[in-house]
mmCIF file of C-alpha atoms in Angstrom:
data_model
loop_
_atom_site.group_PDB
_atom_site.id
_atom_site.type_symbol
_atom_site.label_atom_id
_atom_site.label_comp_id
_atom_site.label_asym_id
_atom_site.label_seq_id
_atom_site.Cartn_x
_atom_site.Cartn_y
_atom_site.Cartn_z
ATOM 1 C CA UNK A 1 127.889 210.264 171.236
ATOM 2 C CA UNK A 2 130.438 207.482 171.181
ATOM 3 C CA UNK A 3 131.724 206.607 167.720
ATOM 4 C CA UNK A 4 130.700 202.979 168.403
ATOM 5 C CA UNK A 5 127.279 203.660 169.955
ATOM 6 C CA UNK A 6 124.443 204.799 167.748
ATOM 7 C CA UNK A 7 121.309 206.291 169.285
ATOM 8 C CA UNK A 8 118.151 204.438 168.189
ATOM 9 C CA UNK A 9 114.910 206.363 167.586
ATOM 10 C CA UNK A 10 111.593 204.913 166.371
ATOM 11 C CA UNK A 11 109.070 207.031 164.420
ATOM 12 C CA UNK A 12 105.649 205.517 165.050
ATOM 13 C CA UNK A 13 102.585 205.876 162.856
ATOM 14 C CA UNK A 14 99.802 208.303 163.740
ATOM 15 C CA UNK A 15 96.425 206.798 164.644
ATOM 16 C CA UNK A 16 94.427 210.019 164.852
ATOM 17 C CA UNK A 17 92.061 210.239 161.906
ATOM 18 C CA UNK A 18 93.147 212.699 159.187
ATOM 19 C CA UNK A 19 96.529 213.290 160.854
ATOM 20 C CA UNK A 20 99.104 213.465 158.063
ATOM 21 C CA UNK A 21 101.990 215.258 159.807
ATOM 22 C CA UNK A 22 105.156 213.623 161.089
ATOM 23 C CA UNK A 23 107.433 214.398 164.022
ATOM 24 C CA UNK A 24 110.399 213.414 161.865
ATOM 25 C CA UNK A 25 110.604 214.244 158.175
ATOM 26 C CA UNK A 26 112.959 212.569 155.717
ATOM 27 C CA UNK A 27 115.052 215.746 155.900
ATOM 28 C CA UNK A 28 115.513 215.647 159.676
ATOM 29 C CA UNK A 29 115.841 211.855 159.712
ATOM 30 C CA UNK A 30 118.782 212.128 157.306
ATOM 31 C CA UNK A 31 120.460 214.724 159.532
ATOM 32 C CA UNK A 32 120.032 212.507 162.591
ATOM 33 C CA UNK A 33 121.435 209.485 160.764
ATOM 34 C CA UNK A 34 124.438 211.558 159.722
ATOM 35 C CA UNK A 35 124.864 212.520 163.397
ATOM 36 C CA UNK A 36 124.989 208.890 164.546
ATOM 37 C CA UNK A 37 121.350 207.881 164.990
ATOM 38 C CA UNK A 38 119.635 204.693 163.807
ATOM 39 C CA UNK A 39 116.138 205.670 162.684
ATOM 40 C CA UNK A 40 113.315 203.155 162.428
ATOM 41 C CA UNK A 41 110.150 204.313 160.652
ATOM 42 C CA UNK A 42 106.777 202.606 160.704
ATOM 43 C CA UNK A 43 105.062 202.388 157.344
ATOM 44 C CA UNK A 44 102.120 204.771 157.324
ATOM 45 C CA UNK A 45 99.895 205.406 154.287
ATOM 46 C CA UNK A 46 98.276 208.310 156.136
ATOM 47 C CA UNK A 47 101.553 210.257 156.494
ATOM 48 C CA UNK A 48 102.207 213.086 154.000
ATOM 49 C CA UNK A 49 105.705 211.702 153.358
ATOM 50 C CA UNK A 50 105.933 208.460 151.400
ATOM 51 C CA UNK A 51 107.635 205.519 153.095
ATOM 52 C CA UNK A 52 110.172 205.477 150.269
ATOM 53 C CA UNK A 53 111.288 209.012 151.145
ATOM 54 C CA UNK A 54 112.506 207.715 154.514
ATOM 55 C CA UNK A 55 114.005 204.563 153.084
ATOM 56 C CA UNK A 56 115.946 206.606 150.543
ATOM 57 C CA UNK A 57 117.794 208.541 153.282
ATOM 58 C CA UNK A 58 118.740 205.423 155.253
ATOM 59 C CA UNK A 59 115.853 204.743 157.625
ATOM 60 C CA UNK A 60 114.795 201.189 158.420
ATOM 61 C CA UNK A 61 111.125 200.598 157.551
ATOM 62 C CA UNK A 62 108.923 198.371 159.717
ATOM 63 C CA UNK A 63 105.241 197.493 159.721
ATOM 64 C CA UNK A 64 102.573 199.932 160.845
ATOM 65 C CA UNK A 65 101.925 200.196 164.591
ATOM 66 C CA UNK A 66 104.586 197.707 165.673
ATOM 67 C CA UNK A 67 106.227 199.981 168.243
ATOM 68 C CA UNK A 68 104.673 198.120 171.236
ATOM 69 C CA UNK A 69 106.945 195.150 170.425
ATOM 70 C CA UNK A 70 110.076 197.295 169.948
ATOM 71 C CA UNK A 71 112.904 196.898 172.483
ATOM 72 C CA UNK A 72 112.075 199.084 175.451
ATOM 73 C CA UNK A 73 115.386 200.931 175.260
ATOM 74 C CA UNK A 74 114.375 202.528 171.936
ATOM 75 C CA UNK A 75 112.612 205.905 172.381
ATOM 76 C CA UNK A 76 109.340 206.173 170.448
ATOM 77 C CA UNK A 77 108.572 209.505 168.782
ATOM 78 C CA UNK A 78 105.222 210.600 167.385
ATOM 79 C CA UNK A 79 102.965 213.629 167.354
ATOM 80 C CA UNK A 80 99.442 213.104 168.616
ATOM 81 C CA UNK A 81 98.332 211.204 171.685
ATOM 82 C CA UNK A 82 98.132 207.414 171.644
ATOM 83 C CA UNK A 83 94.746 205.696 171.289
ATOM 84 C CA UNK A 84 92.874 205.268 174.566
ATOM 85 C CA UNK A 85 93.979 202.093 176.330
ATOM 86 C CA UNK A 86 94.861 200.741 179.744
ATOM 87 C CA UNK A 87 97.957 198.895 178.503
ATOM 88 C CA UNK A 88 101.137 199.706 180.468
ATOM 89 C CA UNK A 89 103.717 201.841 178.648
ATOM 90 C CA UNK A 90 107.303 200.646 179.224
ATOM 91 C CA UNK A 91 108.954 202.756 176.517
ATOM 92 C CA UNK A 92 110.199 206.322 176.487
ATOM 93 C CA UNK A 93 107.666 208.337 174.461
ATOM 94 C CA UNK A 94 108.213 211.714 172.834
ATOM 95 C CA UNK A 95 104.847 213.171 171.792
ATOM 96 C CA UNK A 96 102.047 215.593 172.545
ATOM 97 C CA UNK A 97 100.124 213.800 175.294
ATOM 98 C CA UNK A 98 97.652 216.538 176.318
ATOM 99 C CA UNK A 99 97.534 215.371 179.933
ATOM 100 C CA UNK A 100 99.442 217.958 181.967
ATOM 101 C CA UNK A 101 96.637 220.518 182.365
ATOM 102 C CA UNK A 102 93.927 218.295 183.841
ATOM 103 C CA UNK A 103 92.339 217.623 180.477
ATOM 104 C CA UNK A 104 89.710 214.898 180.308
ATOM 105 C CA UNK A 105 91.297 211.515 181.045
ATOM 106 C CA UNK A 106 94.659 213.007 182.035
ATOM 107 C CA UNK A 107 95.306 210.689 184.965
ATOM 108 C CA UNK A 108 94.426 207.563 182.984
ATOM 109 C CA UNK A 109 97.028 208.504 180.371
ATOM 110 C CA UNK A 110 99.798 209.088 182.895
ATOM 111 C CA UNK A 111 99.163 206.033 185.036
ATOM 112 C CA UNK A 112 99.853 203.849 181.984
ATOM 113 C CA UNK A 113 103.453 205.037 182.340
ATOM 114 C CA UNK A 114 103.400 204.277 186.058
ATOM 115 C CA UNK A 115 102.302 200.700 185.403
ATOM 116 C CA UNK A 116 104.820 200.158 182.610
ATOM 117 C CA UNK A 117 107.781 202.057 183.998
ATOM 118 C CA UNK A 118 108.062 204.212 180.881
ATOM 119 C CA UNK A 119 108.833 207.925 180.531
ATOM 120 C CA UNK A 120 106.986 210.714 178.742
ATOM 121 C CA UNK A 121 108.752 213.679 177.211
ATOM 122 C CA UNK A 122 105.822 215.882 176.251
ATOM 123 C CA UNK A 123 106.679 217.947 173.174
ATOM 124 C CA UNK A 124 104.590 220.825 174.489
ATOM 125 C CA UNK A 125 106.947 221.136 177.455
ATOM 126 C CA UNK A 126 110.371 220.865 175.824
ATOM 127 C CA UNK A 127 111.543 224.394 176.564
ATOM 128 C CA UNK A 128 114.598 226.563 176.006
ATOM 129 C CA UNK A 129 116.398 228.543 178.707
ATOM 130 C CA UNK A 130 113.788 231.312 178.594
ATOM 131 C CA UNK A 131 110.858 228.918 179.002
ATOM 132 C CA UNK A 132 109.811 229.097 175.341
ATOM 133 C CA UNK A 133 108.897 225.895 173.550
ATOM 134 C CA UNK A 134 111.748 224.622 171.400
ATOM 135 C CA UNK A 135 109.323 223.521 168.696
ATOM 136 C CA UNK A 136 105.677 224.328 168.097
ATOM 137 C CA UNK A 137 103.095 224.146 165.359
ATOM 138 C CA UNK A 138 101.652 227.452 166.530
ATOM 139 C CA UNK A 139 102.139 229.487 163.352
ATOM 140 C CA UNK A 140 100.622 226.860 161.084
ATOM 141 C CA UNK A 141 97.822 226.199 163.605
ATOM 142 C CA UNK A 142 96.838 229.860 163.488
ATOM 143 C CA UNK A 143 97.231 230.039 159.711
ATOM 144 C CA UNK A 144 95.110 226.922 159.147
ATOM 145 C CA UNK A 145 92.557 227.906 161.790
ATOM 146 C CA UNK A 146 92.002 231.257 160.125
ATOM 147 C CA UNK A 147 91.644 229.523 156.754
ATOM 148 C CA UNK A 148 89.099 227.066 158.175
ATOM 149 C CA UNK A 149 87.138 229.927 159.733
ATOM 150 C CA UNK A 150 87.102 231.862 156.466
ATOM 151 C CA UNK A 151 85.887 228.760 154.614
ATOM 152 C CA UNK A 152 83.125 228.267 157.189
ATOM 153 C CA UNK A 153 82.099 231.915 156.872
ATOM 154 C CA UNK A 154 81.981 231.671 153.068
ATOM 155 C CA UNK A 155 79.913 228.484 153.315
ATOM 156 C CA UNK A 156 77.484 230.111 155.706
ATOM 157 C CA UNK A 157 77.092 233.286 153.649
ATOM 158 C CA UNK A 158 76.875 231.491 150.320
ATOM 159 C CA UNK A 159 74.348 228.868 151.355
ATOM 160 C CA UNK A 160 72.338 231.099 153.707
ATOM 161 C CA UNK A 161 71.511 228.214 155.985
ATOM 162 C CA UNK A 162 70.636 228.637 159.638
ATOM 163 C CA UNK A 163 71.498 225.052 160.541
ATOM 164 C CA UNK A 164 74.776 223.143 160.809
ATOM 165 C CA UNK A 165 77.244 223.514 157.945
ATOM 166 C CA UNK A 166 76.606 219.988 156.800
ATOM 167 C CA UNK A 167 78.336 220.423 153.456
ATOM 168 C CA UNK A 168 81.598 221.837 154.797
ATOM 169 C CA UNK A 169 84.505 219.412 154.958
ATOM 170 C CA UNK A 170 88.201 220.154 155.283
ATOM 171 C CA UNK A 171 90.987 218.330 153.487
ATOM 172 C CA UNK A 172 94.763 218.894 153.647
ATOM 173 C CA UNK A 173 96.277 221.105 150.977
ATOM 174 C CA UNK A 174 99.461 220.364 149.079
ATOM 175 C CA UNK A 175 100.914 223.761 149.947
ATOM 176 C CA UNK A 176 100.147 227.225 151.270
ATOM 177 C CA UNK A 177 99.593 228.734 147.825
ATOM 178 C CA UNK A 178 96.856 226.194 147.105
ATOM 179 C CA UNK A 179 95.160 226.909 150.449
ATOM 180 C CA UNK A 180 95.208 230.687 150.033
ATOM 181 C CA UNK A 181 93.873 230.483 146.478
ATOM 182 C CA UNK A 182 91.008 228.212 147.547
ATOM 183 C CA UNK A 183 89.963 230.447 150.454
ATOM 184 C CA UNK A 184 90.125 233.593 148.311
ATOM 185 C CA UNK A 185 88.066 231.966 145.562
ATOM 186 C CA UNK A 186 85.306 230.861 147.955
ATOM 187 C CA UNK A 187 85.140 234.211 149.759
ATOM 188 C CA UNK A 188 84.941 236.054 146.438
ATOM 189 C CA UNK A 189 81.538 234.446 145.853
ATOM 190 C CA UNK A 190 80.076 236.166 148.924
ATOM 191 C CA UNK A 191 78.297 239.418 148.091
ATOM 192 C CA UNK A 192 76.445 242.029 150.086
ATOM 193 C CA UNK A 193 72.733 242.578 149.492
ATOM 194 C CA UNK A 194 73.502 245.311 146.944
ATOM 195 C CA UNK A 195 75.866 243.031 145.029
ATOM 196 C CA UNK A 196 79.057 244.691 146.269
ATOM 197 C CA UNK A 197 81.983 242.563 147.497
ATOM 198 C CA UNK A 198 81.648 241.291 151.062
ATOM 199 C CA UNK A 199 84.504 242.463 153.278
ATOM 200 C CA UNK A 200 84.831 240.321 156.414
ATOM 201 C CA UNK A 201 86.172 241.551 159.724
ATOM 202 C CA UNK A 202 88.219 239.337 162.027
ATOM 203 C CA UNK A 203 89.474 239.586 165.618
ATOM 204 C CA UNK A 204 92.481 237.564 166.788
ATOM 205 C CA UNK A 205 93.228 237.192 170.510
ATOM 206 C CA UNK A 206 96.820 236.173 171.142
ATOM 207 C CA UNK A 207 97.897 238.057 168.030
ATOM 208 C CA UNK A 208 101.495 238.595 169.165
ATOM 209 C CA UNK A 209 102.265 234.898 169.625
ATOM 210 C CA UNK A 210 103.240 232.354 166.986
ATOM 211 C CA UNK A 211 99.688 231.122 166.560
ATOM 212 C CA UNK A 212 98.195 234.605 166.360
ATOM 213 C CA UNK A 213 100.795 235.749 163.850
ATOM 214 C CA UNK A 214 99.843 232.817 161.661
ATOM 215 C CA UNK A 215 96.166 233.768 161.756
ATOM 216 C CA UNK A 216 96.924 237.402 160.915
ATOM 217 C CA UNK A 217 99.197 236.310 158.060
ATOM 218 C CA UNK A 218 96.428 234.199 156.513
ATOM 219 C CA UNK A 219 93.915 237.036 156.741
ATOM 220 C CA UNK A 220 96.336 239.375 155.010
ATOM 221 C CA UNK A 221 97.076 236.863 152.258
ATOM 222 C CA UNK A 222 93.388 236.294 151.478
ATOM 223 C CA UNK A 223 92.884 240.034 151.115
ATOM 224 C CA UNK A 224 91.367 241.358 154.341
ATOM 225 C CA UNK A 225 91.953 245.058 154.845
ATOM 226 C CA UNK A 226 94.462 245.783 157.616
ATOM 227 C CA UNK A 227 91.867 247.853 159.479
ATOM 228 C CA UNK A 228 89.518 244.863 159.401
ATOM 229 C CA UNK A 229 91.998 242.603 161.234
ATOM 230 C CA UNK A 230 91.776 243.385 164.953
ATOM 231 C CA UNK A 231 94.923 242.178 166.703
ATOM 232 C CA UNK A 232 94.458 241.720 170.432
ATOM 233 C CA UNK A 233 96.893 240.480 173.030
ATOM 234 C CA UNK A 234 97.492 240.978 176.756
ATOM 235 C CA UNK A 235 97.015 244.753 176.673
ATOM 236 C CA UNK A 236 93.622 244.561 174.992
ATOM 237 C CA UNK A 237 92.322 241.732 177.198
ATOM 238 C CA UNK A 238 93.651 243.113 180.496
ATOM 239 C CA UNK A 239 90.245 244.541 181.456
ATOM 240 C CA UNK A 240 88.764 241.045 181.461
ATOM 241 C CA UNK A 241 85.948 239.574 179.413
ATOM 242 C CA UNK A 242 83.391 238.981 178.136
ATOM 243 C CA UNK A 243 84.159 241.323 175.233
ATOM 244 C CA UNK A 244 81.368 242.908 173.204
ATOM 245 C CA UNK A 245 83.885 243.621 170.432
ATOM 246 C CA UNK A 246 84.022 239.921 169.589
ATOM 247 C CA UNK A 247 80.338 240.000 168.659
ATOM 248 C CA UNK A 248 80.950 242.849 166.200
ATOM 249 C CA UNK A 249 83.233 240.968 163.782
ATOM 250 C CA UNK A 250 82.524 238.058 161.424
ATOM 251 C CA UNK A 251 85.327 235.785 162.636
ATOM 252 C CA UNK A 252 86.885 235.396 166.085
ATOM 253 C CA UNK A 253 90.145 233.430 166.388
ATOM 254 C CA UNK A 254 91.320 232.317 169.840
ATOM 255 C CA UNK A 255 95.093 231.758 169.858
ATOM 256 C CA UNK A 256 96.011 232.142 173.520
ATOM 257 C CA UNK A 257 98.105 229.756 175.579
ATOM 258 C CA UNK A 258 95.881 228.979 178.560
ATOM 259 C CA UNK A 259 97.692 228.271 181.818
ATOM 260 C CA UNK A 260 95.273 229.489 184.492
ATOM 261 C CA UNK A 261 91.722 230.629 185.069
ATOM 262 C CA UNK A 262 90.733 233.820 183.231
ATOM 263 C CA UNK A 263 87.371 235.535 182.634
ATOM 264 C CA UNK A 264 85.592 234.141 179.559
ATOM 265 C CA UNK A 265 86.022 235.976 176.258
ATOM 266 C CA UNK A 266 82.441 235.283 175.197
ATOM 267 C CA UNK A 267 79.502 233.513 176.852
ATOM 268 C CA UNK A 268 76.126 232.135 175.867
ATOM 269 C CA UNK A 269 74.494 234.987 177.769
ATOM 270 C CA UNK A 270 76.355 237.703 175.831
ATOM 271 C CA UNK A 271 75.676 235.932 172.534
ATOM 272 C CA UNK A 272 71.952 235.661 173.221
ATOM 273 C CA UNK A 273 71.746 239.195 174.589
ATOM 274 C CA UNK A 274 73.181 240.563 171.337
ATOM 275 C CA UNK A 275 70.092 239.247 169.562
ATOM 276 C CA UNK A 276 69.637 239.451 165.796
ATOM 277 C CA UNK A 277 72.146 242.297 165.433
ATOM 278 C CA UNK A 278 75.144 240.095 166.265
ATOM 279 C CA UNK A 279 77.673 240.027 163.412
ATOM 280 C CA UNK A 280 79.846 237.177 164.698
ATOM 281 C CA UNK A 281 79.326 234.043 162.575
ATOM 282 C CA UNK A 282 82.373 231.836 163.195
ATOM 283 C CA UNK A 283 84.651 231.147 166.158
ATOM 284 C CA UNK A 284 87.870 229.225 165.515
ATOM 285 C CA UNK A 285 89.131 228.036 168.880
ATOM 286 C CA UNK A 286 92.650 227.224 167.739
ATOM 287 C CA UNK A 287 93.803 226.877 171.349
ATOM 288 C CA UNK A 288 91.257 224.049 171.660
ATOM 289 C CA UNK A 289 90.967 223.932 175.446
ATOM 290 C CA UNK A 290 87.577 222.262 175.073
ATOM 291 C CA UNK A 291 87.863 219.990 178.110
ATOM 292 C CA UNK A 292 89.970 222.390 180.168
ATOM 293 C CA UNK A 293 88.016 223.630 183.210
ATOM 294 C CA UNK A 294 89.333 227.133 182.461
ATOM 295 C CA UNK A 295 88.152 227.207 178.825
ATOM 296 C CA UNK A 296 87.581 230.924 178.036
ATOM 297 C CA UNK A 297 85.037 230.102 175.305
ATOM 298 C CA UNK A 298 82.407 228.145 177.274
ATOM 299 C CA UNK A 299 79.838 228.108 174.478
ATOM 300 C CA UNK A 300 80.510 224.575 173.210
ATOM 301 C CA UNK A 301 81.778 221.320 174.702
ATOM 302 C CA UNK A 302 82.787 218.973 171.880
ATOM 303 C CA UNK A 303 85.798 218.712 169.610
ATOM 304 C CA UNK A 304 85.217 218.922 165.878
ATOM 305 C CA UNK A 305 86.889 217.083 163.022
ATOM 306 C CA UNK A 306 87.964 217.586 159.422
ATOM 307 C CA UNK A 307 84.875 215.839 158.060
ATOM 308 C CA UNK A 308 82.557 217.692 160.492
ATOM 309 C CA UNK A 309 84.552 220.850 161.276
ATOM 310 C CA UNK A 310 81.883 222.944 162.991
ATOM 311 C CA UNK A 311 79.513 222.660 165.900
ATOM 312 C CA UNK A 312 76.576 225.037 166.304
ATOM 313 C CA UNK A 313 76.169 227.244 169.364
ATOM 314 C CA UNK A 314 72.768 227.346 171.062
ATOM 315 C CA UNK A 315 72.192 231.001 170.242
ATOM 316 C CA UNK A 316 68.536 231.265 171.190
ATOM 317 C CA UNK A 317 65.439 231.348 169.020
ATOM 318 C CA UNK A 318 65.416 233.945 166.255
ATOM 319 C CA UNK A 319 69.128 234.767 166.468
ATOM 320 C CA UNK A 320 71.608 234.310 163.612
ATOM 321 C CA UNK A 321 73.607 231.061 163.625
ATOM 322 C CA UNK A 322 77.071 230.808 165.114
ATOM 323 C CA UNK A 323 79.537 228.019 164.358
ATOM 324 C CA UNK A 324 82.587 226.932 166.354
ATOM 325 C CA UNK A 325 85.639 225.179 164.904
ATOM 326 C CA UNK A 326 87.557 223.202 167.537
ATOM 327 C CA UNK A 327 89.977 220.892 165.727
ATOM 328 C CA UNK A 328 93.051 219.994 167.756
ATOM 329 C CA UNK A 329 95.345 219.238 164.806
ATOM 330 C CA UNK A 330 94.684 222.114 162.418
ATOM 331 C CA UNK A 331 98.281 222.299 161.112
ATOM 332 C CA UNK A 332 97.685 219.043 159.278
ATOM 333 C CA UNK A 333 95.797 221.140 156.718
ATOM 334 C CA UNK A 334 99.340 222.014 155.597
ATOM 335 C CA UNK A 335 101.040 218.760 156.611
ATOM 336 C CA UNK A 336 104.280 218.896 154.656
ATOM 337 C CA UNK A 337 105.194 222.505 155.437
ATOM 338 C CA UNK A 338 104.082 222.257 159.071
ATOM 339 C CA UNK A 339 106.071 219.046 159.594
ATOM 340 C CA UNK A 340 109.248 220.426 158.043
ATOM 341 C CA UNK A 341 109.101 223.560 160.187
ATOM 342 C CA UNK A 342 108.340 221.711 163.427
ATOM 343 C CA UNK A 343 110.832 218.898 162.902
ATOM 344 C CA UNK A 344 113.548 221.360 161.947
ATOM 345 C CA UNK A 345 112.959 223.339 165.145
ATOM 346 C CA UNK A 346 113.010 220.139 167.208
ATOM 347 C CA UNK A 347 116.247 218.890 165.651
ATOM 348 C CA UNK A 348 118.752 220.654 167.982
ATOM 349 C CA UNK A 349 117.049 219.053 170.990
ATOM 350 C CA UNK A 350 116.957 215.646 169.313
ATOM 351 C CA UNK A 351 120.699 215.852 168.773
ATOM 352 C CA UNK A 352 120.923 215.913 172.610
ATOM 353 C CA UNK A 353 118.731 212.842 173.089
ATOM 354 C CA UNK A 354 121.719 210.535 173.801
ATOM 355 C CA UNK A 355 122.618 212.864 176.696
ATOM 356 C CA UNK A 356 119.016 213.212 177.922
ATOM 357 C CA UNK A 357 119.981 212.399 181.518
ATOM 358 C CA UNK A 358 122.177 215.525 181.633
ATOM 359 C CA UNK A 359 120.959 217.806 178.796
ATOM 360 C CA UNK A 360 118.847 220.575 180.364
ATOM 361 C CA UNK A 361 115.915 220.460 177.914
ATOM 362 C CA UNK A 362 115.365 216.750 178.523
ATOM 363 C CA UNK A 363 116.154 216.814 182.249
ATOM 364 C CA UNK A 364 113.551 219.508 182.892
ATOM 365 C CA UNK A 365 110.961 217.697 180.767
ATOM 366 C CA UNK A 366 111.520 214.497 182.723
ATOM 367 C CA UNK A 367 111.277 216.337 186.041
ATOM 368 C CA UNK A 368 107.916 217.756 184.978
ATOM 369 C CA UNK A 369 106.754 214.303 183.898
ATOM 370 C CA UNK A 370 107.648 212.821 187.282
ATOM 371 C CA UNK A 371 105.708 215.566 189.073
ATOM 372 C CA UNK A 372 102.629 215.083 186.892
ATOM 373 C CA UNK A 373 102.953 211.314 187.217
ATOM 374 C CA UNK A 374 102.922 211.574 191.010
ATOM 375 C CA UNK A 375 99.823 213.794 190.803
ATOM 376 C CA UNK A 376 98.093 211.254 188.573
ATOM 377 C CA UNK A 377 98.912 208.303 190.818
ATOM 378 C CA UNK A 378 97.595 210.205 193.843
ATOM 379 C CA UNK A 379 94.459 211.247 191.942
ATOM 380 C CA UNK A 380 93.745 207.681 190.831
ATOM 381 C CA UNK A 381 94.287 206.351 194.337
ATOM 382 C CA UNK A 382 91.872 208.917 195.753
ATOM 383 C CA UNK A 383 89.301 208.180 193.047
ATOM 384 C CA UNK A 384 89.433 204.446 193.762
ATOM 385 C CA UNK A 385 88.746 204.845 197.479
#
């Protein structure tokens, strides 16, 4: 970067309800400023970091949600997708857009860039030389997803209700220690019929990846026996589902990265066929491919939220209840730690932002955007015929 040219970067607010994470933390913002960046930060009472934390390290604070009026040569960085709109997008956006795998509404999202002339650098597809994401929330997603599933299981067992878990709500924790202590305390109240401690069993698919390792780590920290944590990955799923083993544990965590059609892991037919002897009580679909046509858990079709974290599966009359958690921003249960880890991992790529027309990580991301954009334009044109 030229000593006279500073790279601008604008941290927008998050509009997704309950989202408290940030793509830039005060720590990473300070490092970027020291490297020659000018950082603008929108005020955001929802963010885990106070506005003053950014101001203290040299960021310029502006009003909430004012990025649409920012100069179009300033890249806009955020985490979750923008609110649904048809407004053209003339800026360069760095975010998770969730529109490259034919998710619901994918073409409508991308054609906003076509109409505005803007560019999307999707954070999910910023990759290193080996094709691995440069930054991901995977570990904290798995960790938080396992915690949410354990809380749902404790709620179900403690309240002995066959209906929706109406009383269960999730709120972000200040830190990992607080989360682990809360989950352990609630599970400790669950007893077997003879009064002995209840010992849950859990199965994690995708256990060797970042997300799966996070789920396994949570289960260990809340006291599950190692033999009661079943760690599956490609070798164990190679035979193809559905898998009866999933029905024989209390909690199933899906942590895979879905890129193509695969046989389902569990189906409504296998759930109903298991009858009253099914042990499975909670599914945490951390991968959250709810609207993906290849969703390997086709037993539900709606996303869930922090204030209503579960949806009930239609298990058939007389069968034990089964809840699904499908929250697409689980790491915000640990917003400060998850943000620091993600933003720190993203930092080396952000340092290259001024050279994004030649730096490999940005060049490849833009090439992918242009391909997906062309697909979206063609899809919209065909749909409008």
